[in-house]
């Protein structure tokens, strides 16, 4: 009988194996939210404006920078090329930095260059424009 008990207990012991589970991974935390967008600074707006102006083939000189509300930057340049001059204004989205609008107010230059003006015997600023008072001519 002892043998039966011994064999029985061995059979029961082998069938009563306690299964342990591996520890569950901790519930996954949601990823952190993306960083809040930062509005474009004045310097960044000017830099983007210069790049846009030069990409159009102009020599550019900054005229004005203005932030319109919270969402837009307007950057204006005096611009010139070999045969045109005038103003170019760029409007950028302050958050996405996307170019929204371009306003080019360019005029064709005269037939002669500024250096040729001196060769014609004329000095700069001595033309006959509107006069005040009784003086009609400089000459």
Tab-separated table of C-alpha atoms in Angstrom:
chain	number	residue	atom	x	y	z
A	1	UNK	CA	0.000	0.000	0.000
A	2	UNK	CA	2.849	2.286	0.677
A	3	UNK	CA	3.964	1.844	-2.879
A	4	UNK	CA	0.519	2.802	-4.141
A	5	UNK	CA	0.520	5.915	-1.995
A	6	UNK	CA	3.982	6.813	-3.106
A	7	UNK	CA	3.140	6.354	-6.788
A	8	UNK	CA	-0.164	8.176	-6.346
A	9	UNK	CA	1.454	11.106	-4.622
A	10	UNK	CA	4.082	11.290	-7.348
A	11	UNK	CA	1.379	11.330	-10.020
A	12	UNK	CA	-0.580	14.008	-8.210
A	13	UNK	CA	2.505	16.085	-7.620
A	14	UNK	CA	3.427	16.037	-11.273
A	15	UNK	CA	-0.106	17.106	-12.254
A	16	UNK	CA	-0.260	19.912	-9.723
A	17	UNK	CA	2.499	21.985	-11.082
A	18	UNK	CA	1.851	25.606	-10.270
A	19	UNK	CA	2.268	27.700	-13.334
A	20	UNK	CA	3.576	31.177	-12.729
A	21	UNK	CA	3.084	33.914	-15.280
A	22	UNK	CA	5.755	36.280	-16.258
A	23	UNK	CA	4.986	39.724	-14.888
A	24	UNK	CA	2.820	41.799	-17.214
A	25	UNK	CA	4.496	44.773	-18.712
A	26	UNK	CA	3.369	47.978	-17.145
A	27	UNK	CA	0.595	49.641	-19.105
A	28	UNK	CA	2.150	51.781	-21.795
A	29	UNK	CA	2.040	55.470	-21.068
A	30	UNK	CA	0.810	57.597	-23.942
A	31	UNK	CA	3.651	59.392	-25.712
A	32	UNK	CA	4.228	62.931	-24.544
A	33	UNK	CA	2.436	65.558	-26.589
A	34	UNK	CA	4.496	67.216	-29.315
A	35	UNK	CA	6.153	70.441	-28.267
A	36	UNK	CA	4.009	73.508	-28.724
A	37	UNK	CA	4.861	75.359	-31.896
A	38	UNK	CA	6.890	78.481	-31.398
A	39	UNK	CA	6.003	81.572	-33.379
A	40	UNK	CA	8.590	82.889	-35.799
A	41	UNK	CA	10.762	85.672	-34.405
A	42	UNK	CA	11.358	89.017	-36.123
A	43	UNK	CA	14.886	87.967	-37.122
A	44	UNK	CA	13.611	84.709	-38.596
A	45	UNK	CA	10.957	86.586	-40.601
A	46	UNK	CA	13.605	88.971	-41.958
A	47	UNK	CA	15.887	86.051	-42.855
A	48	UNK	CA	13.105	84.238	-44.714
A	49	UNK	CA	12.209	87.485	-46.478
A	50	UNK	CA	15.794	88.052	-47.632
A	51	UNK	CA	15.966	84.494	-48.981
A	52	UNK	CA	12.697	84.923	-50.887
A	53	UNK	CA	13.749	88.326	-52.255
A	54	UNK	CA	17.152	87.088	-53.431
A	55	UNK	CA	15.640	83.957	-54.956
A	56	UNK	CA	13.733	86.282	-57.309
A	57	UNK	CA	17.032	87.752	-58.548
A	58	UNK	CA	16.854	91.052	-56.659
A	59	UNK	CA	19.363	92.950	-54.589
A	60	UNK	CA	17.412	93.563	-51.409
A	61	UNK	CA	17.491	96.174	-48.673
A	62	UNK	CA	15.141	95.869	-45.702
A	63	UNK	CA	12.470	98.564	-45.558
A	64	UNK	CA	10.020	97.418	-42.870
A	65	UNK	CA	9.023	94.437	-40.725
A	66	UNK	CA	5.658	94.249	-39.025
A	67	UNK	CA	3.815	91.534	-37.147
A	68	UNK	CA	0.134	91.560	-38.024
A	69	UNK	CA	-1.751	90.069	-35.099
A	70	UNK	CA	-0.536	86.738	-33.766
A	71	UNK	CA	-0.475	84.876	-37.040
A	72	UNK	CA	1.357	86.874	-39.738
A	73	UNK	CA	4.614	88.666	-40.437
A	74	UNK	CA	4.924	91.209	-43.247
A	75	UNK	CA	8.459	91.935	-44.441
A	76	UNK	CA	9.062	94.684	-47.028
A	77	UNK	CA	12.209	95.328	-49.054
A	78	UNK	CA	13.566	97.896	-51.459
A	79	UNK	CA	14.519	95.665	-54.357
A	80	UNK	CA	16.426	96.151	-57.580
A	81	UNK	CA	17.763	94.131	-60.448
A	82	UNK	CA	19.601	95.042	-63.604
A	83	UNK	CA	16.522	96.535	-65.247
A	84	UNK	CA	13.905	96.841	-62.490
A	85	UNK	CA	13.521	98.487	-59.111
A	86	UNK	CA	10.814	98.975	-56.550
A	87	UNK	CA	9.401	97.271	-53.459
A	88	UNK	CA	8.637	93.662	-52.653
A	89	UNK	CA	6.516	92.634	-49.682
A	90	UNK	CA	6.309	89.094	-48.305
A	91	UNK	CA	3.682	87.799	-45.923
A	92	UNK	CA	4.518	84.738	-43.799
A	93	UNK	CA	2.454	82.581	-41.460
A	94	UNK	CA	4.065	83.158	-38.056
A	95	UNK	CA	3.560	79.549	-36.911
A	96	UNK	CA	4.136	77.378	-39.984
A	97	UNK	CA	6.643	79.798	-41.594
A	98	UNK	CA	4.808	79.294	-44.886
A	99	UNK	CA	4.882	82.063	-47.496
A	100	UNK	CA	1.288	83.322	-47.762
A	101	UNK	CA	1.528	86.192	-50.245
A	102	UNK	CA	3.989	88.231	-52.319
A	103	UNK	CA	3.337	91.772	-53.520
A	104	UNK	CA	5.888	93.015	-56.062
A	105	UNK	CA	5.712	96.682	-57.000
A	106	UNK	CA	8.521	96.874	-59.494
A	107	UNK	CA	9.080	99.348	-62.331
A	108	UNK	CA	11.336	99.125	-65.333
A	109	UNK	CA	14.465	101.249	-65.071
A	110	UNK	CA	15.213	103.987	-67.577
A	111	UNK	CA	17.427	103.354	-70.591
A	112	UNK	CA	20.536	104.529	-68.791
A	113	UNK	CA	22.130	103.293	-65.627
A	114	UNK	CA	22.745	105.516	-62.591
A	115	UNK	CA	26.438	105.756	-63.534
A	116	UNK	CA	25.516	106.990	-67.029
A	117	UNK	CA	23.544	109.851	-65.478
A	118	UNK	CA	26.800	111.554	-64.413
A	119	UNK	CA	28.255	111.082	-67.922
A	120	UNK	CA	25.472	113.248	-69.373
A	121	UNK	CA	26.758	116.263	-67.496
A	122	UNK	CA	23.981	116.223	-64.931
A	123	UNK	CA	24.490	116.021	-61.218
A	124	UNK	CA	22.306	113.946	-58.969
A	125	UNK	CA	19.570	115.941	-57.255
A	126	UNK	CA	19.799	119.006	-59.530
A	127	UNK	CA	16.820	118.275	-61.724
A	128	UNK	CA	13.856	120.537	-62.197
A	129	UNK	CA	11.127	119.302	-59.927
A	130	UNK	CA	8.398	121.090	-58.010
A	131	UNK	CA	9.647	124.328	-56.545
A	132	UNK	CA	8.264	126.357	-53.718
A	133	UNK	CA	8.082	130.087	-53.769
A	134	UNK	CA	9.066	132.231	-56.729
A	135	UNK	CA	12.185	130.249	-57.786
A	136	UNK	CA	11.540	128.201	-60.915
A	137	UNK	CA	15.018	126.990	-61.867
A	138	UNK	CA	18.253	126.067	-60.090
A	139	UNK	CA	20.480	126.906	-63.026
